[in-house]
mmCIF file of C-alpha atoms in Angstrom:
data_model
loop_
_atom_site.group_PDB
_atom_site.id
_atom_site.type_symbol
_atom_site.label_atom_id
_atom_site.label_comp_id
_atom_site.label_asym_id
_atom_site.label_seq_id
_atom_site.Cartn_x
_atom_site.Cartn_y
_atom_site.Cartn_z
ATOM 1 C CA UNK E 1 15.859 -3.786 -9.863
ATOM 2 C CA UNK E 2 12.926 -6.258 -7.794
ATOM 3 C CA UNK E 3 10.134 -7.122 -9.490
ATOM 4 C CA UNK E 4 7.055 -9.250 -8.080
ATOM 5 C CA UNK E 5 4.589 -11.413 -10.364
ATOM 6 C CA UNK E 6 1.666 -12.160 -7.569
ATOM 7 C CA UNK E 7 -1.227 -14.974 -9.024
ATOM 8 C CA UNK E 8 -3.649 -16.970 -7.861
ATOM 9 C CA UNK E 9 -7.287 -18.267 -8.055
ATOM 10 C CA UNK E 10 -9.097 -14.744 -8.581
ATOM 11 C CA UNK E 11 -13.416 -16.454 -8.558
ATOM 12 C CA UNK E 12 -14.188 -18.278 -4.929
ATOM 13 C CA UNK E 13 -17.708 -19.060 -3.272
ATOM 14 C CA UNK E 14 -18.726 -17.773 1.044
ATOM 15 C CA UNK E 15 -16.124 -18.804 2.806
ATOM 16 C CA UNK E 16 -13.962 -20.164 0.997
ATOM 17 C CA UNK E 17 -10.260 -19.744 1.568
ATOM 18 C CA UNK E 18 -8.816 -17.496 -0.979
ATOM 19 C CA UNK E 19 -5.206 -18.320 -1.434
ATOM 20 C CA UNK E 20 -2.470 -15.702 -3.514
ATOM 21 C CA UNK E 21 1.422 -16.256 -4.216
ATOM 22 C CA UNK E 22 3.681 -14.004 -4.978
ATOM 23 C CA UNK E 23 7.469 -14.104 -6.531
ATOM 24 C CA UNK E 24 9.809 -12.145 -5.927
ATOM 25 C CA UNK E 25 12.533 -11.348 -8.664
ATOM 26 C CA UNK E 26 15.950 -10.013 -8.702
ATOM 27 C CA UNK E 27 16.330 -9.722 -5.310
ATOM 28 C CA UNK E 28 16.220 -11.016 -1.786
ATOM 29 C CA UNK E 29 14.489 -11.308 1.299
ATOM 30 C CA UNK E 30 16.531 -10.845 4.059
ATOM 31 C CA UNK E 31 16.135 -6.501 5.042
ATOM 32 C CA UNK E 32 12.217 -6.354 3.836
ATOM 33 C CA UNK E 33 8.575 -7.284 4.742
ATOM 34 C CA UNK E 34 6.670 -9.367 2.880
ATOM 35 C CA UNK E 35 3.563 -7.778 2.355
ATOM 36 C CA UNK E 36 -1.101 -7.837 1.146
ATOM 37 C CA UNK E 37 -2.833 -5.040 0.488
ATOM 38 C CA UNK E 38 -5.816 -5.638 -0.573
ATOM 39 C CA UNK E 39 -8.467 -2.480 -2.008
ATOM 40 C CA UNK E 40 -12.885 -3.101 -2.454
ATOM 41 C CA UNK E 41 -13.641 -1.689 -5.680
ATOM 42 C CA UNK E 42 -13.893 1.721 -6.174
ATOM 43 C CA UNK E 43 -12.310 2.499 -2.482
ATOM 44 C CA UNK E 44 -9.156 2.906 -0.657
ATOM 45 C CA UNK E 45 -6.049 0.682 0.665
ATOM 46 C CA UNK E 46 -6.089 -2.174 3.263
ATOM 47 C CA UNK E 47 -2.819 -3.820 4.750
ATOM 48 C CA UNK E 48 -2.938 -6.929 6.082
ATOM 49 C CA UNK E 49 -0.232 -8.529 7.147
ATOM 50 C CA UNK E 50 3.576 -9.284 6.172
ATOM 51 C CA UNK E 51 5.852 -11.944 6.780
ATOM 52 C CA UNK E 52 9.642 -11.754 7.240
ATOM 53 C CA UNK E 53 12.602 -13.527 6.188
ATOM 54 C CA UNK E 54 12.352 -15.537 10.215
ATOM 55 C CA UNK E 55 9.147 -16.284 9.124
ATOM 56 C CA UNK E 56 8.497 -14.006 12.295
ATOM 57 C CA UNK E 57 4.832 -12.100 10.785
ATOM 58 C CA UNK E 58 2.689 -9.134 11.662
ATOM 59 C CA UNK E 59 -1.509 -8.592 10.839
ATOM 60 C CA UNK E 60 -4.184 -6.132 10.482
ATOM 61 C CA UNK E 61 -6.814 -6.499 13.793
ATOM 62 C CA UNK E 62 -9.576 -6.352 11.856
ATOM 63 C CA UNK E 63 -8.345 -9.388 9.829
ATOM 64 C CA UNK E 64 -6.236 -11.467 12.093
ATOM 65 C CA UNK E 65 -8.061 -14.072 12.870
ATOM 66 C CA UNK E 66 -8.885 -15.227 9.277
ATOM 67 C CA UNK E 67 -5.255 -14.107 7.516
ATOM 68 C CA UNK E 68 -1.661 -16.288 7.073
ATOM 69 C CA UNK E 69 0.552 -15.458 5.759
ATOM 70 C CA UNK E 70 3.871 -17.640 5.387
ATOM 71 C CA UNK E 71 6.997 -17.000 2.599
ATOM 72 C CA UNK E 72 9.378 -20.127 1.047
ATOM 73 C CA UNK E 73 12.686 -18.870 0.220
ATOM 74 C CA UNK E 74 13.796 -21.562 -1.803
ATOM 75 C CA UNK E 75 11.689 -20.694 -4.202
ATOM 76 C CA UNK E 76 11.671 -16.739 -3.105
ATOM 77 C CA UNK E 77 7.059 -17.241 -2.735
ATOM 78 C CA UNK E 78 5.819 -15.641 -0.087
ATOM 79 C CA UNK E 79 2.045 -16.761 -0.477
ATOM 80 C CA UNK E 80 -1.266 -15.382 1.426
ATOM 81 C CA UNK E 81 -4.791 -17.541 2.457
ATOM 82 C CA UNK E 82 -7.391 -15.938 3.295
ATOM 83 C CA UNK E 83 -10.897 -18.025 5.706
ATOM 84 C CA UNK E 84 -14.432 -18.182 4.538
ATOM 85 C CA UNK E 85 -14.456 -15.201 2.473
ATOM 86 C CA UNK E 86 -17.281 -13.173 2.040
ATOM 87 C CA UNK E 87 -18.603 -10.319 -0.416
ATOM 88 C CA UNK E 88 -16.816 -7.689 1.602
ATOM 89 C CA UNK E 89 -13.392 -9.331 1.057
ATOM 90 C CA UNK E 90 -14.049 -8.722 -2.876
ATOM 91 C CA UNK E 91 -10.340 -6.574 -3.866
ATOM 92 C CA UNK E 92 -7.655 -6.301 -5.821
ATOM 93 C CA UNK E 93 -5.156 -7.616 -3.977
ATOM 94 C CA UNK E 94 -1.717 -6.512 -3.915
ATOM 95 C CA UNK E 95 2.034 -8.233 -2.897
ATOM 96 C CA UNK E 96 4.320 -6.028 -2.071
ATOM 97 C CA UNK E 97 8.039 -5.469 -0.171
ATOM 98 C CA UNK E 98 7.777 -2.857 2.805
ATOM 99 C CA UNK E 99 11.279 -1.720 4.340
ATOM 100 C CA UNK E 100 11.275 -2.882 7.287
ATOM 101 C CA UNK E 101 13.223 1.078 9.461
ATOM 102 C CA UNK E 102 10.515 3.380 7.921
ATOM 103 C CA UNK E 103 6.869 1.030 6.880
ATOM 104 C CA UNK E 104 6.534 1.716 3.575
ATOM 105 C CA UNK E 105 5.627 0.519 0.491
ATOM 106 C CA UNK E 106 9.280 0.252 -1.606
ATOM 107 C CA UNK E 107 7.328 -2.710 -4.345
ATOM 108 C CA UNK E 108 4.547 -3.572 -5.539
ATOM 109 C CA UNK E 109 2.755 -6.410 -7.073
ATOM 110 C CA UNK E 110 0.619 -6.381 -10.386
ATOM 111 C CA UNK E 111 -2.834 -6.978 -7.591
ATOM 112 C CA UNK E 112 -5.267 -9.806 -8.609
ATOM 113 C CA UNK E 113 -8.643 -9.402 -8.809
ATOM 114 C CA UNK E 114 -9.919 -11.307 -6.195
ATOM 115 C CA UNK E 115 -14.394 -12.175 -6.790
ATOM 116 C CA UNK E 116 -16.414 -12.986 -3.455
ATOM 117 C CA UNK E 117 -19.589 -14.168 -5.309
ATOM 118 C CA UNK E 118 -22.543 -17.459 -4.143
ATOM 119 C CA UNK K 1 -12.969 5.039 7.430
ATOM 120 C CA UNK K 2 -9.532 5.685 7.551
ATOM 121 C CA UNK K 3 -7.005 6.149 10.255
ATOM 122 C CA UNK K 4 -6.109 8.872 7.779
ATOM 123 C CA UNK K 5 -8.006 11.108 6.519
ATOM 124 C CA UNK K 6 -7.533 13.168 3.193
ATOM 125 C CA UNK K 7 -10.162 15.237 1.038
ATOM 126 C CA UNK K 8 -11.613 13.220 -1.754
ATOM 127 C CA UNK K 9 -10.936 15.379 -4.689
ATOM 128 C CA UNK K 10 -8.520 18.574 -5.206
ATOM 129 C CA UNK K 11 -7.588 19.698 -9.208
ATOM 130 C CA UNK K 12 -5.780 22.492 -10.659
ATOM 131 C CA UNK K 13 -4.791 23.695 -14.271
ATOM 132 C CA UNK K 14 -1.486 22.267 -16.425
ATOM 133 C CA UNK K 15 0.987 24.481 -14.675
ATOM 134 C CA UNK K 16 -0.288 25.349 -11.757
ATOM 135 C CA UNK K 17 0.745 23.970 -7.484
ATOM 136 C CA UNK K 18 -2.054 22.088 -5.514
ATOM 137 C CA UNK K 19 -1.923 20.130 -2.214
ATOM 138 C CA UNK K 20 -2.795 17.241 -0.978
ATOM 139 C CA UNK K 21 -3.048 17.169 3.031
ATOM 140 C CA UNK K 22 -3.788 14.093 4.705
ATOM 141 C CA UNK K 23 -4.668 14.455 8.578
ATOM 142 C CA UNK K 24 -3.887 11.738 11.221
ATOM 143 C CA UNK K 25 -3.790 11.784 15.000
ATOM 144 C CA UNK K 26 -1.247 11.093 17.853
ATOM 145 C CA UNK K 27 -1.247 7.421 18.030
ATOM 146 C CA UNK K 28 0.218 7.335 14.239
ATOM 147 C CA UNK K 29 2.109 10.963 11.615
ATOM 148 C CA UNK K 30 1.787 13.277 15.897
ATOM 149 C CA UNK K 31 3.694 10.196 17.216
ATOM 150 C CA UNK K 32 6.129 10.975 15.393
ATOM 151 C CA UNK K 33 5.850 8.133 12.878
ATOM 152 C CA UNK K 34 6.777 9.156 9.122
ATOM 153 C CA UNK K 35 4.345 9.704 6.428
ATOM 154 C CA UNK K 36 4.847 8.032 2.905
ATOM 155 C CA UNK K 37 2.928 9.643 -0.376
ATOM 156 C CA UNK K 38 1.568 6.844 -3.267
ATOM 157 C CA UNK K 39 0.218 7.661 -6.766
ATOM 158 C CA UNK K 40 -2.250 5.209 -8.143
ATOM 159 C CA UNK K 41 -2.716 5.847 -12.237
ATOM 160 C CA UNK K 42 -5.345 4.142 -12.944
ATOM 161 C CA UNK K 43 -5.692 0.925 -13.069
ATOM 162 C CA UNK K 44 -2.610 0.692 -12.363
ATOM 163 C CA UNK K 45 -0.605 -0.864 -8.806
ATOM 164 C CA UNK K 46 -0.010 2.100 -6.847
ATOM 165 C CA UNK K 47 3.481 3.903 -6.855
ATOM 166 C CA UNK K 48 5.845 5.562 -3.811
ATOM 167 C CA UNK K 49 6.685 8.903 -4.715
ATOM 168 C CA UNK K 50 7.643 10.463 -1.444
ATOM 169 C CA UNK K 51 8.880 8.258 1.885
ATOM 170 C CA UNK K 52 10.023 9.277 5.359
ATOM 171 C CA UNK K 53 7.922 12.671 5.004
ATOM 172 C CA UNK K 54 10.293 13.788 2.418
ATOM 173 C CA UNK K 55 12.272 11.994 0.322
ATOM 174 C CA UNK K 56 11.608 10.883 -2.962
ATOM 175 C CA UNK K 57 12.434 7.754 -4.589
ATOM 176 C CA UNK K 58 15.246 7.497 -7.892
ATOM 177 C CA UNK K 59 13.043 8.491 -10.376
ATOM 178 C CA UNK K 60 10.101 10.657 -9.282
ATOM 179 C CA UNK K 61 10.360 14.562 -10.076
ATOM 180 C CA UNK K 62 11.624 17.286 -7.657
ATOM 181 C CA UNK K 63 7.735 18.742 -8.589
ATOM 182 C CA UNK K 64 7.042 16.657 -6.230
ATOM 183 C CA UNK K 65 7.843 16.949 -2.622
ATOM 184 C CA UNK K 66 6.914 16.187 0.579
ATOM 185 C CA UNK K 67 6.832 17.868 4.102
ATOM 186 C CA UNK K 68 4.833 16.602 7.241
ATOM 187 C CA UNK K 69 4.009 18.678 10.943
ATOM 188 C CA UNK K 70 2.254 17.913 13.770
ATOM 189 C CA UNK K 71 -0.376 15.942 13.203
ATOM 190 C CA UNK K 72 -0.718 16.158 9.864
ATOM 191 C CA UNK K 73 1.173 15.406 6.097
ATOM 192 C CA UNK K 74 0.900 17.122 3.024
ATOM 193 C CA UNK K 75 1.445 16.720 -0.539
ATOM 194 C CA UNK K 76 2.716 19.630 -2.830
ATOM 195 C CA UNK K 77 2.939 19.476 -6.782
ATOM 196 C CA UNK K 78 4.210 22.172 -8.367
ATOM 197 C CA UNK K 79 4.022 22.200 -12.574
ATOM 198 C CA UNK K 80 0.569 20.548 -12.709
ATOM 199 C CA UNK K 81 0.699 18.702 -15.983
ATOM 200 C CA UNK K 82 -1.774 16.438 -17.968
ATOM 201 C CA UNK K 83 -0.461 12.771 -16.250
ATOM 202 C CA UNK K 84 0.187 13.490 -12.317
ATOM 203 C CA UNK K 85 -4.288 12.589 -12.752
ATOM 204 C CA UNK K 86 -4.145 10.250 -10.191
ATOM 205 C CA UNK K 87 -5.163 8.622 -7.359
ATOM 206 C CA UNK K 88 -2.583 10.188 -3.965
ATOM 207 C CA UNK K 89 -2.226 8.015 -1.037
ATOM 208 C CA UNK K 90 -0.550 9.127 2.694
ATOM 209 C CA UNK K 91 0.836 6.640 5.001
ATOM 210 C CA UNK K 92 1.782 5.932 8.451
ATOM 211 C CA UNK K 93 2.227 3.977 11.019
ATOM 212 C CA UNK K 94 -0.129 3.483 13.579
ATOM 213 C CA UNK K 95 0.713 2.732 17.381
ATOM 214 C CA UNK K 96 -2.687 1.970 18.487
ATOM 215 C CA UNK K 97 -4.942 -0.596 17.324
ATOM 216 C CA UNK K 98 -5.436 0.536 14.036
ATOM 217 C CA UNK K 99 -2.991 -2.150 13.404
ATOM 218 C CA UNK K 100 0.499 -1.101 11.986
ATOM 219 C CA UNK K 101 0.192 -0.257 8.564
ATOM 220 C CA UNK K 102 -2.523 2.509 8.001
ATOM 221 C CA UNK K 103 -3.912 4.332 5.349
ATOM 222 C CA UNK K 104 -5.451 8.298 3.637
ATOM 223 C CA UNK K 105 -9.092 6.961 2.277
ATOM 224 C CA UNK K 106 -6.489 8.587 -1.380
ATOM 225 C CA UNK K 107 -7.827 12.202 -3.094
ATOM 226 C CA UNK K 108 -8.285 11.769 -6.853
ATOM 227 C CA UNK K 109 -6.252 14.643 -8.532
ATOM 228 C CA UNK K 110 -8.130 16.413 -11.474
ATOM 229 C CA UNK K 111 -6.122 18.338 -13.621
ATOM 230 C CA UNK K 112 -8.157 20.395 -15.895
#
């Protein structure tokens, strides 16, 4: 059974860079995409982007200019960086495992609330 | 504004059947891409409920079923139980500038 555990700073000031990491336990990196999804307070889900074992990435066009997702296979970790944050980036951020064929999310991390406030 | 459209809320009494709809367009559901459904209980991460339009992951009760037709999909829940009260999201793939993965805005299910 795959388990995802995520962590990172929960309070940022405007213009700072959001940084979150997700550790993968009980599974392999191969054959999946490793994704980030966010949920603004009281709102729906928004896909941010993902990375595969080879380091190939896909990003949501609306965030592409500010997002970077990377993978460290030696540590079974993958990470999210979102630059120049504003209050609109306040959300719960989830890491997730995405199937490469069906594009659905099998497993999810516990979520990290990131608040952007001056 | 979500790419996939869901009704904001639906309700039903215990034991009843409810359906949640998800409407897309020719660049996502109508293009033949699969629809997936997630259940999100209050304060928790989403959980995969239905994948590939009709398939249930291990452990999901057969009270939950999915279907797809044209540019729309539906999630049906039969024998409604109090623990089914949650938010439900549909998700698909989109081949336009919307992005690779798109979600519906979510439907809040209230068990009366």
